[in-house]
Structures are given as structure tokens and as C-alpha cells.
Coordinates of C-alpha atoms (C1' of nucleotides) in Angstrom, one line a residue:
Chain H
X920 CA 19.9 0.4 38.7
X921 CA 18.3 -0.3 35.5
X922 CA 16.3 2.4 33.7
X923 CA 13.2 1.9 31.1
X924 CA 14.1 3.2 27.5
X925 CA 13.1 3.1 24.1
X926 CA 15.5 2.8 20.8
X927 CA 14.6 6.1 20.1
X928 CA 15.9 8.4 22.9
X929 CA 18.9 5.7 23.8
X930 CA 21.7 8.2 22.9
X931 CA 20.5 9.8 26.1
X932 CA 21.2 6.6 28.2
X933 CA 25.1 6.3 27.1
X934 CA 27.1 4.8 29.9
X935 CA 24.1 3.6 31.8
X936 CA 21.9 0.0 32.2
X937 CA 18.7 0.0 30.7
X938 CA 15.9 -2.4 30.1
X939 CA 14.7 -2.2 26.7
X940 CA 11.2 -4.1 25.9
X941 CA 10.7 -5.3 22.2
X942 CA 10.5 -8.1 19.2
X943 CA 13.8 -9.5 17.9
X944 CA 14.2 -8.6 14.6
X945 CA 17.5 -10.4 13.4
X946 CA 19.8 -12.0 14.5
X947 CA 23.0 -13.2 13.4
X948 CA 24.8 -16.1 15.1
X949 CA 29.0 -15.9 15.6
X950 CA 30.0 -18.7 17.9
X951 CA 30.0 -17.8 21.4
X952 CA 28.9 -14.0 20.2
X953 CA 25.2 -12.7 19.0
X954 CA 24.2 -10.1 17.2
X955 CA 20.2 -9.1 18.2
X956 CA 18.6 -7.1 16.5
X957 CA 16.1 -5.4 18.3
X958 CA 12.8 -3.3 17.5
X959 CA 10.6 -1.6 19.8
X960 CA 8.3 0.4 18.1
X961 CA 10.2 3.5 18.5
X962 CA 13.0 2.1 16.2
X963 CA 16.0 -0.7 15.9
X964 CA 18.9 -1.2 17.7
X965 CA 21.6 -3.7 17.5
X966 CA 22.7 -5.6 21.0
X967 CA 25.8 -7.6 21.5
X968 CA 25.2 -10.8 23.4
X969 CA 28.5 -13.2 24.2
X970 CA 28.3 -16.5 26.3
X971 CA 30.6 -15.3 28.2
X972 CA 28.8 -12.9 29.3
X973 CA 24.9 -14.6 29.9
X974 CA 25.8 -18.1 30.7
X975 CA 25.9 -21.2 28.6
X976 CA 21.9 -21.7 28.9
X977 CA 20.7 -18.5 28.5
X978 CA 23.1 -17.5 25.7
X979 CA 21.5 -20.7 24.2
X980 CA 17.9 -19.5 24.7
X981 CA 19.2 -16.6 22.8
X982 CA 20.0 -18.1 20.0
X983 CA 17.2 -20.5 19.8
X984 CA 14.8 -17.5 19.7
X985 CA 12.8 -17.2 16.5
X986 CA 12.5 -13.8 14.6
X987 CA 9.8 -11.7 16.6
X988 CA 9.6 -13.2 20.1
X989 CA 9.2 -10.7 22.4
X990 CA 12.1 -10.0 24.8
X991 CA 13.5 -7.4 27.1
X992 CA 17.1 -7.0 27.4
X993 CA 18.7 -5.5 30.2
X994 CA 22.6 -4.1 30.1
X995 CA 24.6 -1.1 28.9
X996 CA 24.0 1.4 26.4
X997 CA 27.5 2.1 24.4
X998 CA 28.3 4.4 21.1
X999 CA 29.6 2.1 18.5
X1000 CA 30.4 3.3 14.8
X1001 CA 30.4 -0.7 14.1
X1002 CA 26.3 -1.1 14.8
X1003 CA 23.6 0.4 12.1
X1004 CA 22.1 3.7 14.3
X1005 CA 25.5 4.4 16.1
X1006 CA 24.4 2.7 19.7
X1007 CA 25.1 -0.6 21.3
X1008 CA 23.4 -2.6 24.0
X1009 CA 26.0 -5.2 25.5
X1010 CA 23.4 -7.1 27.0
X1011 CA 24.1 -8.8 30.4
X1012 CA 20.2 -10.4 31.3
X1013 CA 17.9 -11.4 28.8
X1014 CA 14.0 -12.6 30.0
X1015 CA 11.7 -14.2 26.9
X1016 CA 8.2 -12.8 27.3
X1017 CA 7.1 -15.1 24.4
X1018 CA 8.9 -16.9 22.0
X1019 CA 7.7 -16.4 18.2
X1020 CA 6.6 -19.9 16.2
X1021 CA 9.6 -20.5 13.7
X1022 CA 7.2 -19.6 10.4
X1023 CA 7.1 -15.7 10.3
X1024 CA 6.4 -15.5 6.9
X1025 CA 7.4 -12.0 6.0
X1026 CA 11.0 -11.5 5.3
X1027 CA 13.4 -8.9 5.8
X1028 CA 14.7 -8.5 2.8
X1029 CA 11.5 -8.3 0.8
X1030 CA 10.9 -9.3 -2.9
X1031 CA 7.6 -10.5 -1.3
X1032 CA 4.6 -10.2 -3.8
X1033 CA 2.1 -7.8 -3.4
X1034 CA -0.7 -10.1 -3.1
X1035 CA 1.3 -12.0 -0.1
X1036 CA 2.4 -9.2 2.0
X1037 CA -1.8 -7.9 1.4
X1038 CA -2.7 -11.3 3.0
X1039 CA -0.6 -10.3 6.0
X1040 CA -1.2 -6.9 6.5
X1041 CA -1.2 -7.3 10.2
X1042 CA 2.5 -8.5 10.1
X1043 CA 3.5 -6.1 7.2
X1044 CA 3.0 -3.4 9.3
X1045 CA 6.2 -4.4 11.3
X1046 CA 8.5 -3.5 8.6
X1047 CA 10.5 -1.3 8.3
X1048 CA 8.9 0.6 5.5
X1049 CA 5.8 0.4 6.4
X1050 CA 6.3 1.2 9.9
X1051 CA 7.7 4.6 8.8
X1052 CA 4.8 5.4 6.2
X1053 CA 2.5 5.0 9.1
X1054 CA 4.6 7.3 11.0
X1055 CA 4.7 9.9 8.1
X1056 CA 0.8 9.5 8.2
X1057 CA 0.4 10.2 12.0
X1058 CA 2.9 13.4 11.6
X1059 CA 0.8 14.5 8.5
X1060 CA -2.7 14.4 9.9
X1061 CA -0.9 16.0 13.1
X1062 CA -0.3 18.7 10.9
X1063 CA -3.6 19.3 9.6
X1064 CA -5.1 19.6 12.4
X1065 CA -2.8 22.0 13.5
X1066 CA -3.0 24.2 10.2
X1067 CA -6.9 24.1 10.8
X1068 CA -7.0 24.9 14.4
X1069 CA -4.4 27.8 13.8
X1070 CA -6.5 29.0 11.4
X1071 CA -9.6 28.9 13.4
X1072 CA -11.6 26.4 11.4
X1073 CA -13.9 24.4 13.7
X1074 CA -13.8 20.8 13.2
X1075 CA -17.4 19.4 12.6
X1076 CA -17.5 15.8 11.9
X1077 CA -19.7 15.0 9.5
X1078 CA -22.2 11.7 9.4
X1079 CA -21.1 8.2 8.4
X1080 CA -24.6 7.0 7.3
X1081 CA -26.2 9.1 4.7
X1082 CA -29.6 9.3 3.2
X1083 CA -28.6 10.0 -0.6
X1084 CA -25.5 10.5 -2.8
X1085 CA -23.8 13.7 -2.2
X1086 CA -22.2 13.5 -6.0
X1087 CA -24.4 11.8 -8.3
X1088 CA -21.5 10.0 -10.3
X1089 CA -20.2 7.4 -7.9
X1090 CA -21.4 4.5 -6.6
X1091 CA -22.3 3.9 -2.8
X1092 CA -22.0 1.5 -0.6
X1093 CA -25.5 0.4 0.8
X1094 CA -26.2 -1.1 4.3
X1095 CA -29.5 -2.0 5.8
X1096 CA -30.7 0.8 7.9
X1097 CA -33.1 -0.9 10.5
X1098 CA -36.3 -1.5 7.9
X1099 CA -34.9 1.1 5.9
X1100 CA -31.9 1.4 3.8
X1101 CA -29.0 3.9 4.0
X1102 CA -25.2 4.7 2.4
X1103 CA -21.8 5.2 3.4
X1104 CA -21.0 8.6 2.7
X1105 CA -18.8 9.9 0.1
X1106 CA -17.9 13.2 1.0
X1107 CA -19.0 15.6 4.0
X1108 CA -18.9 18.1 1.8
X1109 CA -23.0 18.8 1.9
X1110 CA -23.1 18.8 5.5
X1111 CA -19.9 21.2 5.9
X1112 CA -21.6 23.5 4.1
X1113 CA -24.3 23.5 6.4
X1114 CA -22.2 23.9 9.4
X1115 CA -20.4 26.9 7.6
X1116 CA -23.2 29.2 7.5
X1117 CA -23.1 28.1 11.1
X1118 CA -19.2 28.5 11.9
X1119 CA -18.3 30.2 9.0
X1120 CA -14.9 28.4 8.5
X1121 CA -15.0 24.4 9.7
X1122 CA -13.8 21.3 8.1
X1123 CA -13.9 17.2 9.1
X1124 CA -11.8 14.6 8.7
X1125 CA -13.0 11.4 8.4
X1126 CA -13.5 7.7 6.3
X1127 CA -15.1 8.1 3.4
X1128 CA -16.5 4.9 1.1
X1129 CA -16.9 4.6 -2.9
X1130 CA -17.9 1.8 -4.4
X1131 CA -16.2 2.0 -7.5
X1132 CA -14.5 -0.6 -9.6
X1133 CA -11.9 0.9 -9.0
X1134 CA -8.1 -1.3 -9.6
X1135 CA -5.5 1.6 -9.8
X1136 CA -3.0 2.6 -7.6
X1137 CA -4.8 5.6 -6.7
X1138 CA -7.7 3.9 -5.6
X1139 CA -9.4 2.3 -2.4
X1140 CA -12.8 1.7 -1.1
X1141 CA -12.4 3.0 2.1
X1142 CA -10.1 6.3 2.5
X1143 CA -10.0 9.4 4.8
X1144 CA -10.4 12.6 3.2
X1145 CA -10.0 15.9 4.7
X1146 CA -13.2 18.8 3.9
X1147 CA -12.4 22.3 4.9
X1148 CA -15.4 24.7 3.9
X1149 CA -15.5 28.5 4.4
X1150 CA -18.4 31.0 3.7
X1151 CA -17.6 34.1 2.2
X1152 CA -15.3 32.2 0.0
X1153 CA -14.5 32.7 -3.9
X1154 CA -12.8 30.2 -5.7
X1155 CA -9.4 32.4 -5.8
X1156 CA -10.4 31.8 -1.8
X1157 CA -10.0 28.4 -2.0
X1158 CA -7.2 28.1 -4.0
X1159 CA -5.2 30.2 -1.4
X1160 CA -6.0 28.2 0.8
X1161 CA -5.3 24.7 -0.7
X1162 CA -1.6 25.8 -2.1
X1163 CA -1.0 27.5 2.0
X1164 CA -2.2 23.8 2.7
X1165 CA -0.2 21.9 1.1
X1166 CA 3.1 24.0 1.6
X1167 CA 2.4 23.9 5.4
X1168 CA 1.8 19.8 5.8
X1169 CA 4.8 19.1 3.3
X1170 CA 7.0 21.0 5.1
X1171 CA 6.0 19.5 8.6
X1172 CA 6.9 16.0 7.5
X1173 CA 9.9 17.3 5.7
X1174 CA 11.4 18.6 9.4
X1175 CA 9.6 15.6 11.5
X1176 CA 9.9 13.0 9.4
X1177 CA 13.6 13.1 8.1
X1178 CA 14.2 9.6 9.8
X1179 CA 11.5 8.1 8.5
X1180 CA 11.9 9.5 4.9
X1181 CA 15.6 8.3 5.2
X1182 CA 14.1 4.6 5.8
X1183 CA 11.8 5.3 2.7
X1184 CA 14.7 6.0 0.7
X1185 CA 12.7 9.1 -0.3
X1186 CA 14.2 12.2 -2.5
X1187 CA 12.8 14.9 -1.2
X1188 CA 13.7 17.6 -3.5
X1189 CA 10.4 17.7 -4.8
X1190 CA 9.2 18.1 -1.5
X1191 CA 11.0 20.8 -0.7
X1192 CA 9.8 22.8 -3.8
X1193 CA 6.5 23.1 -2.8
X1194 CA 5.9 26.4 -1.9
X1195 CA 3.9 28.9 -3.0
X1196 CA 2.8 29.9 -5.3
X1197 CA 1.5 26.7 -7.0
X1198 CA 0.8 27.3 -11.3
X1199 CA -3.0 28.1 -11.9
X1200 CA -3.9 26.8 -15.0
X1201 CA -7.7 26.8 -16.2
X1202 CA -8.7 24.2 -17.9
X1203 CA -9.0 26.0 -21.1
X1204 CA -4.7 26.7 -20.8
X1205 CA -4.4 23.1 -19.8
X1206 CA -6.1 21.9 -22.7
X1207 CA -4.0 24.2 -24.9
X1208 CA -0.5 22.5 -23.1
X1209 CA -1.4 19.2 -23.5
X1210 CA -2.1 20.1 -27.4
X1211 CA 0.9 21.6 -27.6
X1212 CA 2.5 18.4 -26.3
X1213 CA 1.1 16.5 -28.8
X1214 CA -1.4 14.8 -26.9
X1215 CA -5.2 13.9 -28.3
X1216 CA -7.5 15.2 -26.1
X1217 CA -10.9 16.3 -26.5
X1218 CA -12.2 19.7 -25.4
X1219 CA -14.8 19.8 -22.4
X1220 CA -13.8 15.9 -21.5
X1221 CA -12.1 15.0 -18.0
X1222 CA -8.9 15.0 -17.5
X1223 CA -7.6 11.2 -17.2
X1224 CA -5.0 10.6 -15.5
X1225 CA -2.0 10.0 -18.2
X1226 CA -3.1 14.0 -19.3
X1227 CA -2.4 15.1 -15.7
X1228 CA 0.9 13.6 -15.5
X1229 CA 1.5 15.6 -18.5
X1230 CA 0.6 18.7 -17.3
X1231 CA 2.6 18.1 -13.9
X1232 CA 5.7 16.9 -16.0
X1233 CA 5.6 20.3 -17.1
X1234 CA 5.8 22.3 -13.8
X1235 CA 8.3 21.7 -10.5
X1236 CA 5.5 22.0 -7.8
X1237 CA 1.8 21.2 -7.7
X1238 CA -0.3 22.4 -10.5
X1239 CA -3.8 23.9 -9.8
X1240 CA -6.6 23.4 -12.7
X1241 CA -9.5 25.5 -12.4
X1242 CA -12.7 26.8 -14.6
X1243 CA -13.4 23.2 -15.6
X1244 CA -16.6 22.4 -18.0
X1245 CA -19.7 23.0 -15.7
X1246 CA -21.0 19.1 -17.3
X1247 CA -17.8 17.1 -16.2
X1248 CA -18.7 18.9 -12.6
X1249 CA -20.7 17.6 -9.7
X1250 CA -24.0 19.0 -9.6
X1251 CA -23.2 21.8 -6.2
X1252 CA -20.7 23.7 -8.8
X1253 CA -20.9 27.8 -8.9
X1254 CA -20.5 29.0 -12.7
X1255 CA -18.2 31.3 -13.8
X1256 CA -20.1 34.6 -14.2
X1257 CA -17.8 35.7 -17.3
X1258 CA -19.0 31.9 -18.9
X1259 CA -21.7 30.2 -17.1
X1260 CA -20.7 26.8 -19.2
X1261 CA -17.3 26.8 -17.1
X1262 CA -17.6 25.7 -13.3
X1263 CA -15.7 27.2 -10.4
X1264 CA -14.3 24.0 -9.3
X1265 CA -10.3 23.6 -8.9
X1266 CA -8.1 20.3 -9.1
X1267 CA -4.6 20.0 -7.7
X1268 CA -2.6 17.9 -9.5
X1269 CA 0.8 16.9 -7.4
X1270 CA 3.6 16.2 -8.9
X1271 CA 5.9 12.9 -9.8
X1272 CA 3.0 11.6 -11.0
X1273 CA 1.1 11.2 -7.9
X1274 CA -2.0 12.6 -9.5
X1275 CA -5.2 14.4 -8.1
X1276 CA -4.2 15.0 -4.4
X1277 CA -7.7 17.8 -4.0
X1278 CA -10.4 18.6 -5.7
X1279 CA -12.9 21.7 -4.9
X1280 CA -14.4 24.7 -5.9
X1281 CA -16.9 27.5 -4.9
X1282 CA -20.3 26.3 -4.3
X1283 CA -23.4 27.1 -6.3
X1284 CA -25.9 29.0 -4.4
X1285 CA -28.6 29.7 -6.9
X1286 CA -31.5 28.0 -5.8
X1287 CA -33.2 27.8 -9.3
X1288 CA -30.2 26.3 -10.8
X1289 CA -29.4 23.5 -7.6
X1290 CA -32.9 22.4 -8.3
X1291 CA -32.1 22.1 -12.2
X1292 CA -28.7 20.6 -11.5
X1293 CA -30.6 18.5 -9.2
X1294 CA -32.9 16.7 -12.3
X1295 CA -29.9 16.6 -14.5
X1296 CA -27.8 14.7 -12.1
X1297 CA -31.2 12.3 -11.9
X1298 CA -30.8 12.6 -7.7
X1299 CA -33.7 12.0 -5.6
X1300 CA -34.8 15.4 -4.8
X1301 CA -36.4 14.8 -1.2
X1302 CA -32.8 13.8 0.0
X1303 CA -31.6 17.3 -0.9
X1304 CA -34.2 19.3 0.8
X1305 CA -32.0 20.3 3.3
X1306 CA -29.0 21.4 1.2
X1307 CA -31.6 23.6 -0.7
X1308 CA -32.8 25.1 2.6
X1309 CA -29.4 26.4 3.2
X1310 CA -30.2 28.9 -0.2
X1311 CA -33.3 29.6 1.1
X1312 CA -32.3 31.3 4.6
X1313 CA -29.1 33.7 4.1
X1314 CA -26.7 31.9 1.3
X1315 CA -23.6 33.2 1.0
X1316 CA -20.7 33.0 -1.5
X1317 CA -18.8 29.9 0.0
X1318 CA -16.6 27.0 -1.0
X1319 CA -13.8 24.3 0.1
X1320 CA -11.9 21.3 -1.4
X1321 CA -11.8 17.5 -0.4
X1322 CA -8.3 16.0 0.2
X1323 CA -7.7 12.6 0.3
X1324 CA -5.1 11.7 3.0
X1325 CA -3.7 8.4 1.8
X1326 CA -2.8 10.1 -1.9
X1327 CA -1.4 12.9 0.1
X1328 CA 0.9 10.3 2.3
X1329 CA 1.8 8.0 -0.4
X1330 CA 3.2 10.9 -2.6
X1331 CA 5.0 12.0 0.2
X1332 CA 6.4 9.3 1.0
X1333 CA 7.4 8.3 -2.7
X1334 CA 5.2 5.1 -2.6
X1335 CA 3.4 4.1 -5.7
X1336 CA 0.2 2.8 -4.2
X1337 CA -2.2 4.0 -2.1
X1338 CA -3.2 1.0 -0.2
X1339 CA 0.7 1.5 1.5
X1340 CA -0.3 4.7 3.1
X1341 CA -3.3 3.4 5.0
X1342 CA -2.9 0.6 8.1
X1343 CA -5.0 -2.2 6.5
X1344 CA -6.4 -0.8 3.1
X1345 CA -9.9 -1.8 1.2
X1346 CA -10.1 -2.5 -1.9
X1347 CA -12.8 -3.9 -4.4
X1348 CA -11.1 -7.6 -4.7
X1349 CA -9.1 -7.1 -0.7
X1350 CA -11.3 -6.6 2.4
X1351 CA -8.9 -9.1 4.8
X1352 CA -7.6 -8.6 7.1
Chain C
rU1300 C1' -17.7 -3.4 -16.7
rC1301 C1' -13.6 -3.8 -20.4
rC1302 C1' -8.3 -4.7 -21.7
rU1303 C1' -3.5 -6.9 -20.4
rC1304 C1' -0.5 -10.0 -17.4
rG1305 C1' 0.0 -13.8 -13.8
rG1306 C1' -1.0 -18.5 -10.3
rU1307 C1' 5.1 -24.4 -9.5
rA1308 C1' 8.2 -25.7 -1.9
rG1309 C1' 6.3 -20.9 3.7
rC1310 C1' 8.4 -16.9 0.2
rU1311 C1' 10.9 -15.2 -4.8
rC1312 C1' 11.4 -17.8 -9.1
rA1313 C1' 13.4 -21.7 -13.0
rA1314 C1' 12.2 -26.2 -15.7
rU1315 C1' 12.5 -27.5 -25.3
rG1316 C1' 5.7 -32.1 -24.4
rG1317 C1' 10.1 -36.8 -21.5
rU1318 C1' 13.1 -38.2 -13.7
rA1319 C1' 9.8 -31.1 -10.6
rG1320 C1' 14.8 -27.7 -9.4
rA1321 C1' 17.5 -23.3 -7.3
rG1322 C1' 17.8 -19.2 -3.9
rU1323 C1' 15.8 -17.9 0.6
rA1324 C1' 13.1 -19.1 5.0
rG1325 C1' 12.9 -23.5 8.6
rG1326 C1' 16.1 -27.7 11.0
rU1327 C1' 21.3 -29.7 12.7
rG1328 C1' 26.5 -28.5 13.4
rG1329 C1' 30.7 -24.8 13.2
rC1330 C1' 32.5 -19.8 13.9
rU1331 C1' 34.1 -13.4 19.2
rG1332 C1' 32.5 -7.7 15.2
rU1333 C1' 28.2 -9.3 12.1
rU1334 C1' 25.8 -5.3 8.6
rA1335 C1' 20.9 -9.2 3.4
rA1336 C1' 27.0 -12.4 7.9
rC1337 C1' 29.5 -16.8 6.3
rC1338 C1' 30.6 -22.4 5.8
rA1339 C1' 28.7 -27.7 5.8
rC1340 C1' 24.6 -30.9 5.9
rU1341 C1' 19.3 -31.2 5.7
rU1342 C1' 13.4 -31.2 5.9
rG1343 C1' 10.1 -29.3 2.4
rG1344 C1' 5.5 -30.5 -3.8
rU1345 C1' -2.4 -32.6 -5.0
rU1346 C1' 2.5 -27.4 -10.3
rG1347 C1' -5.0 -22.6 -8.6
rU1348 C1' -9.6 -26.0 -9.8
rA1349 C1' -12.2 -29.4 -13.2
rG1350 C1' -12.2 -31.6 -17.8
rG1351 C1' -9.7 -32.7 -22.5
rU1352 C1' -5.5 -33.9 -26.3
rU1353 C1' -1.2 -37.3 -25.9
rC1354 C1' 2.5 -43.3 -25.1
rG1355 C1' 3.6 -39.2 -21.7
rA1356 C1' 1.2 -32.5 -19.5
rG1357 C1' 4.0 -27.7 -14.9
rU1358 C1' 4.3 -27.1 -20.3
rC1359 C1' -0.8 -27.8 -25.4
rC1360 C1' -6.6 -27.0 -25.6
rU1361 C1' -11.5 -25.6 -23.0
rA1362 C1' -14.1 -23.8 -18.9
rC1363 C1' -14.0 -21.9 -14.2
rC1364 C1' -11.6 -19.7 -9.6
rC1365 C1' -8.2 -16.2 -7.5
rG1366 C1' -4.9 -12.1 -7.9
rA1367 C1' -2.2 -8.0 -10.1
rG1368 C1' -2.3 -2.9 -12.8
rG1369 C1' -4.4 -0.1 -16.5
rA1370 C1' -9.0 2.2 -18.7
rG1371 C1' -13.5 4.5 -17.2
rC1372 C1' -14.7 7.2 -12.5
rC1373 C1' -12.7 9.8 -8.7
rA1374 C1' -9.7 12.0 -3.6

RNA sequence: UCCUCGGUAGCUCAAUGGUAGAGUAGGUGGCUGUUAACCACUUGGUUGUAGGUUCGAGUCCUACCCGAGGAGCCA
């Protein structure tokens, strides 16, 4: 009697045959005894493979087998302290489902160049590493789903193509539109808004595309950002919100994802200090901290992002910036009614030098002033029509914040670059494969 | 767009202007407890491209191509 099983749940198969279906991922030769090394998705396990036990020819086969032929090996599951994961597989029948061409070019134990292991994405992904950011990923949107539908925000998935810019500082990406043109969106922030005063708490979750020249390792063409938006919101709403956030999807991959942390080599004591409450700094006491650390910045600029590692270096959990100057703001901003130059937009900084993780704020909804923010932002008015109706029939206070996923995952997982946290990244010089 | 660094074997890198090399991967053989196994032997090159200087260029010069990470901008 054999039984199916993965590497995963094989401490549960002790003492019993199994068939286990996967891609050889090492192997180490020792005379008449083999040592296979086998991954299945679900994880690695080693199996013990003697020709004393399969026969001259297949023990042969065996070894002749080239790093990440597909196999499935049949025999019994043991505990042994001796293999890496604590089980065995003393495999008695071995079938090749296909052998692997002898040039797999990505190797185990990588000092690989960036550029290379880019190149082969699609084989990358088998690693190791990157296997377990990918699983990190998959528990983390997981978990914002969850803390949305828990919450009773209604997921609205906002449009792909788009008419207009929804920020007027970034570039889009244009594509031809049938005999007209049209953009990749940038945000679904607009059209949350809309389906707030419909809702009154939603949120999507999609790709989003900028077209900036972007070459950090913060950056990438093509990411998925998360948009919650609530009406009746103040900014102090939306800062609640974004620090319960945070706390909530940390903590999930903290307990889920202890294995694949492990793999990651990850320390996760700053992990496990974020909870609540985050620092709330506005800008104006930021300003003042990085002054008093000696740093030359210029009131009512942006913050770049060597001045927001200094303001994180100062703090053990995420730090929250709000009341930024309106004109660094995007054009939607609600003013500050105790100093209408300030906007009532909010930045998270996370720590360890991962950077802007969300950015949001409460929404303006004076129609005079959209309509003037509207020329000073030089956007095409007709494209907003819309957006302005949603002042004209029954605005209320409301706001959200824009997360982008793959800085959220790469900072948890302690990776330094973005384009790790996504399956196969874009970037402005790397659209293959 | 700007600044900086880089491009030599499949990969990671070395080579004072003077015979292009090592490790690793691949191949062959050996080994019954390996943990990046080990030992022996071995295949492997249009030095990013095009010019130039020189008796001689991987090395120096010019242009170009490609990539990286930083600025700006952003999540």
C-alpha cells in the first residue's frame, strides 16, 4: 500500500510507504549509496537510495539524473536526526517522469549576479529563497483580505484602463485604445472614492503601472497596491486604520510563516514590535528631528528617502508622517482647517530602512478648490468630471491610503529589493521573462 | 533625465601593455551517512560591439550597446 504525500505533512506518514512526486534538487553520490534531495513544492526532503536496495540499473538511473528531473519516489518514511528537516525516505522504487538537460544554470549555492538570476526568473523561482518569499506573499495578501472582510470593507475592483492621470505627477503608461488612446492606471484611489459613497467602507487590490524612471530598489513598473477608502473618515480615521493594518498582516506572517522566515534567515524582532501604537509625527516635528540630527533639509520639500531612514532610525516600529505641505501633495488632498497650507495626507515610513510602505490622507471635498487644484496640477479637466460629481451630490468627509504589496513583503521578509517580492518583476530596463 | 560602478569559460571571479587562468557547474572513474560531501582526471574562450594607439591590447584611447544602484518621483 502506498499513500500520496507531500514533504510538508510527511511527519504524519512515519512508518508507512509513500509516493512522493517532485524535482530532484541535489544529490550527492557515495558509492553504492545516494543521497536525493527532493523538492515538491511543499518543501525538501532528503531520500536514502542504496544499490542494494533498487537494483544495479535503476540505482544507476539514479545517479545519472541531472538536478531537476522530475521523479517520484516510492518507499518508507523514517525520523532521522542525520537528514536536514528530521525525516527520511529510504526509497525502494524510483520512476523518471522526465529527466532534466545537464545545463540548469542556477545554482544552489548562489553568488549568482543579479542580472543572471533576472534573466531566469522562471527558474529562480525554484529556490529556496525565493520560493519562501512567494509563500510569505500568498500568506500576506491572505491576510488582507481577511482584515478587510472582517472589517466589512467591500472589495470593489477598480479599472485597469483609465481615461486620465489620477495624480498629476507621474508618468503613465499609454496603450492604443481602439482609435482612441488610454493609460494604465496608477492608483484606484478615484474610483474607490466613488464606490464609498456607494459602500461606505470598500477597498481593491490590484496591479498598478508607473512609468517612472525609476532604478531603486524600491521601485518597479508594474506592482500591486492595496486601496481601502471609507466615507465618514478624518485623517486621525485613517491613521487608525493603517497602524491596526499593519499590526494585523505582520503578525499573520509572523505565526504562518515561521518556516519560511527561518529559510529567509529573517530576524524578526522588528517584526514583532509592530504594534500599536505607531509614532505620529507631522511633518513640521519631522522636519524639526531631522534638524536636530544634523541633517540639511529644506522646509515644505518632500521627504527623500535617506531623510526617512533617518526619521525611522529614530523610532522601533513604523513611523507615521502627517500634515505634509498642501504643494508637495496630490491634487485630491483635504487642508488642515487650523492651516489650510498643510494637507491631510499621512506617510508610513517602516522601519530598517524599508521606506514608504503607505501613503494616504483625507480627501478634499470642496468643489471650488478640486476645480482649482485641478488647473494647478495642469490635468485635463473633462477626465475629472466624474470625480467632481461625487462633490456635487452628497460629499462627505472621507479618506484611505494606498499600500504597495511588494514593499510591504520585501520588508518583511528582510529582502532589499522589491523586484524579490513579486513572481517575475517589471522594471524600466527588465520586462523578460 | 542625471551621477557612479560594471561587462573575461554556463556561473562567480583573477590576469604589471608580453603564452587568457582558478573555483564552481558539466563529463569520466572511485567511495555505504552525505549536510555547499570528498578524491583523481577532464571538456569548456570571437575577453559586450566597432574603431584607434602599439612590435604586441583583456589591460591604454574614442564611440556605441547592455546591465547594476543611487538621485529625482513615488507605493
Amino acid at each position: 500500500m502506498t499513500t500520496p504525500a507531500t514533504i510538508r505533512g510527511i511527519g504524519a506518514h512515519v512508518g508507512s510507504r509513500v509516493e512522493l512526486r517532485g524535482w530532484l534538487y541535489k544529490q550527492r553520490g557515495k558509492g553504492k549509496l545516494a543521497f536525493v534531495h527532493l523538492r515538491d513544492g511543499t518543501g525538501v526532503i532528503q531520500a536514502v537510495a542504496t544499490r542494494d536496495q533498487l537494483g544495479e540499473e535503476t540505482f544507476a538511473r539514479l545517479k545519472g539524473l541531472q538536478q531537476e528531473s522530475a521523479l517520484k519516489l516510492r518507499g518508507n518514511v523514517r525520523a532521522d536526526e542525520r537528514a536536514p528537516g528530521g525525516y527520511e525516505l529510504d526509497v525502494d522504487d524510483l520512476e523518471v517522469v522526465a529527466p532534466a538537460a545537464a545545463d540548469y544554470p542556477i545554482a544552489h549555492v548562489s553568488d549568482q549576479g543579479i542580472d543572471f538570476l533576472l534573466g531566469k526568473r522562471h527558474l529562480w523561482l525554484r529556490s529556496s529563497k525565493q520560493h519562501a518569499v512567494l509563500r510569505v506573499r500568498n500568506e500576506v495578501i491572505k491576510a488582507i483580505r481577511d482584515f478587510f472582510y472582517e472589517r466589512e470593507f467591500v472589495l470593489v475592483d477598480a479599472p485597469i484602463f483609465t481615461p486620465a492621470a489620477c495624480e498629476g505627477t507621474t508618468n503613465l503608461f499609454e496603450v492604443a485604445y481602439f482609435e482612441d488612446k488610454a493609460y494604465l492606471t496608477q492608483s484606484g484611489q478615484l474610483y474607490m472614492e466613488a464606490a464609498a459613497m456607494a459602500h461606505g467602507k470598500v477597498y481593491c487590490f490590484g496591479p498598478t503601472f508607473r512609468a517612472e524612471r525609476s532604478k531603486t530598489r524600491r521601485h518597479l513598473t508594474e506592482f500591486w497596491m492595496v486601496e481601502p477608502e471609507m466615507a465618514w473618515a478624518t485623517l486621525e480615521d485613517v491613521m487608525d486604520l493603517a497602524e491596526a493594518f499593519l499590526e494585523a498582516v505582520v503578525a499573520r506572517a509572523l505565526e504562518r510563516c515561521k518556516e519560511e522566515l527561518k529559510t529567509l534567515e529573517r530576524d524578526t524582532s522588528a517584526l514583532e514590535r509592530v504594534r500599536r501604537p505607531f509614532p505620529r509625527l507631522t511633518y513640521d516635528e519631522a522636519v524639526k528631528l531631522l534638524h536636530d540630527k544634523g541633517l540639511p533639509f529644506e522646509y515644505g520639500n518632500d521627504l527623500g528617502a535617506p531623510d526617512e531612514t533617518a526619521i525611522s532610525e529614530s523610532f522601533d516600529r513604523p513611523v507615521m508622517i502627517h500634515r505634509w505641505p498642501a504643494a508637495v501633495k496630490a491634487f485630491y488632498m483635504a487642508r488642515d482647517a487650523a492651516n489650510p497650507a498643510l494637507a491631510l495626507g499621512v506617510d508610513v515610513i517602516a522601519p530598517e530602512g524599508a521606506g514608504e510602505v503607505i501613503g494616504g490622507g483625507q480627501r478634499s471635498i470642496d468643489l471650488a478648490d478640486l476645480e482649482r487644484q485641478l488647473e494647478v496640477h495642469k490635468l485635463p479637466r473633462e477626465a475629472f468630471e466624474w470625480y467632481l460629481d461625487l462633490r456635487r451630490f452628497g460629499a462627505v468627509p472621507h479618506g484611505g491610503f494606498g499600500l504597495g504589496l511588494e514593499r510591504l513583503v520585501a520588508w518583511i521578509c528582510g529582502r532589499e529589493h522589491v523586484r524579490e517580492a513579486i513572481p517575475f518583476p517589471r522594471t524600466i530596463y527588465r520586462k523578460e521573462p
